[in-house]
């Protein structure tokens, strides 16, 4: 009798165990559902003795299941939880063996029944236990001996029926799932270790028993392979983390300055990765093939320095400006030949050039959008204000902070944020003079607009002036006059933000709002400057094209005269050989554009580094050492050390990248330059931040604004590809330089390839497909698809909510069932009246909690539905 | 590096990788840092307990206002003194690691904030929490009135079942909507 009961208990326990494992991810939720109940129990226990409370949540979670197993077996034990757990696992194996031998004919129906019986037992047992514990704790160990009486029986897989095999397989699979889910469990590692070992043993033991004949071998092989694959994956993961550069550097900064400063460096590293790939594209597919397989330097006019410039072509000043030899090299558009296929590989150079240009932009779009999507997924629904206080409370501490000074700043900023929140909540602090504030804000914005317009005009003026200088010939001008444009742009980028900072003091905004305004203004400034620069550049391009037409005409004249001349002097001489350097040539506006961008990048980089050295390093040195002999405390007082300006630096980086995207088509060397720049920046800024910056006064957390930066990057990407694409599509390429020379438009290279390298039908299909009559409907189709995609995104979040709701419903049902059982049991055993009230108490708060929670979700869902409707209306 | 790897044992290492969110390098680094915490005479890194005050000398924990709570929560010691074994230490790092899930993180965060270990965040817990966050100095401390207001606001937002305390599910519900909890609940060696 005793033995049979025990087996029943085992089955029940196993079934429950399975249930638990099945929902490995659900376990958390389930746990949270049962939480109040557990807490209740925990409280009572704690009052009795401290030993019992030491179990973690996990322990408590398993407890009912253990109890159900034990209930059937024996009702007299009280044991410390750890040993109980182990025992349970042992029993699982034993039960396995036994079940196979003794209980083949059991039907599932009878099992269910037994489960209920078991459940009742559980309740009884629980109640009893509680009662017993109230009186005293009996440390009884005799049950251990009882345990060891059962000898483990050998498994004989041959003797198993298919049904049992199926069951066994299920059990094994569940164990495997458990192993996988184990790391997500909030248990101490020791317990996890025990379970892991035990489960692995189990799996290894019974895995072999599965499958018959051929199937078994295949199964064993599969298992082996999956194990190997797991190991490989883990090693690969380790390898991947080992490959991430600058991890330690960033970590060090993170611990000193908190996550916001570190986020800049992570962003920098991310940019570095993107630029690395862009660099690989341009370097591998454009620069190297042209350098290796194209015609060598000096063979054709476009690859030779003209005679007039030859004397100064190697001067450093000229090279620094990317003139001379640098101009006539693979670094710039003009050097590339329009030969259709180069080298023995028959590499299609012009096509490759075009596709790399397009691919660069396409890849950037892809990466930025994908990262944005991932960030959005991670952060979830972040911007509702319903948990303002809770977030301030529970998530405001940055656990990465390891520097006492930063910690002090953080304390202060948290306190102020609390106080602000309270004040806002009370709304006692009404603006006493709202008209004055309004006036000041309008004034501030007016001033900022003036600044923006002024800087725009300045740049336009300077660029026009530089064109005049260029027409006069650069040699007649000073260094300043030659570099005026870049210097002015860099200086504006340096000083205008400071000006904005001063102006924003007028406005009296909340710091976070002020930061956003500041960011927006700097963004507008940079954008305005960049676009003025581009517009001025466009003017220059038009000038150059006029010049080109004149030169084209001159060249024909010159060729004719040359021909005539040679004929008249000596008619028998071999055909005239003209040095390529002497051939007159057009201005090649593409190279000019490329050069401008490269110069801009260089001067920008220089200004950044110099500001870093002077503004941060020199200042820090002065403050540090002059402090000994100064009349006030420099470190605490006025100049102090500088802070690391995260937003300004990020904006700088974004705009730098924008210029790269804009100019990369005309100067293939730009990504390489940028990689170099970012690499140096990484080291220089890491050093500067560690040695001469102090932690920020107000420590902002970065992650919230992460997608903000990404969105800005996307905007910049779009805005910077616009002019590039405009020039590619509308302006005909120069007639004597670059890979597209001689064509009407640059994208003609595609058509050319289609015509000569693909079968005729393909070209035909393509020409039909590119017909506006087809493209337009296609675009019309794209709009609803995009719309649908966004809709589905909303629906997905909706579905999550449905899922949660469903889950809770289920849990509720289970709870109700349990409660009913309990009630029934309590009726049967009226003498346990005290325990019954306890059970009800346990149950009611959790139910209530769930109901209100479910209600909340419904509310939320409604909100989202409304959103969707709004979308639809739009 | 090689010596530490051999000390730790290959099986154990892979087991730890299986059970925590840490990579091999992180585990080895943790091992190194942990053995540095141990005294010279204590050779048995895997089973020795490091008392809490020595754990707190780690720069990663030194300026954390919750450092003691963290030790208590992750300690498996019977005497509740917050001392950690190497495995406890790994547990800690795993929960605070980059790749740990929101569930794990919020679970441990709840236990860290639950100062009296009673399974709910009641007013006392919240008050202690606020005091931790605002620092020990007097000038940053909130007044009693502010504190009362703050706590009542917090409960108003998150206490769904209106029992005057925040329980784990309510806590996780709130936390899971926070945009920057996962990124800031991190400790990296």
Short mmCIF file of C-alpha atoms in Angstrom, two decimals, chain B residues 147-157:
data_model
loop_
_atom_site.label_atom_id
_atom_site.label_comp_id
_atom_site.label_asym_id
_atom_site.label_seq_id
_atom_site.Cartn_x
_atom_site.Cartn_y
_atom_site.Cartn_z
CA UNK B 147 9.59 61.88 1.55
CA UNK B 148 5.97 61.30 2.41
CA UNK B 149 4.85 62.92 -0.81
CA UNK B 150 7.32 60.94 -2.87
CA UNK B 151 6.39 57.60 -1.40
CA UNK B 152 2.71 58.23 -1.77
CA UNK B 153 3.28 59.16 -5.41
CA UNK B 154 5.25 56.02 -6.01
CA UNK B 155 2.62 53.83 -4.47
CA UNK B 156 -0.06 55.63 -6.41
CA UNK B 157 1.64 54.77 -9.67
#
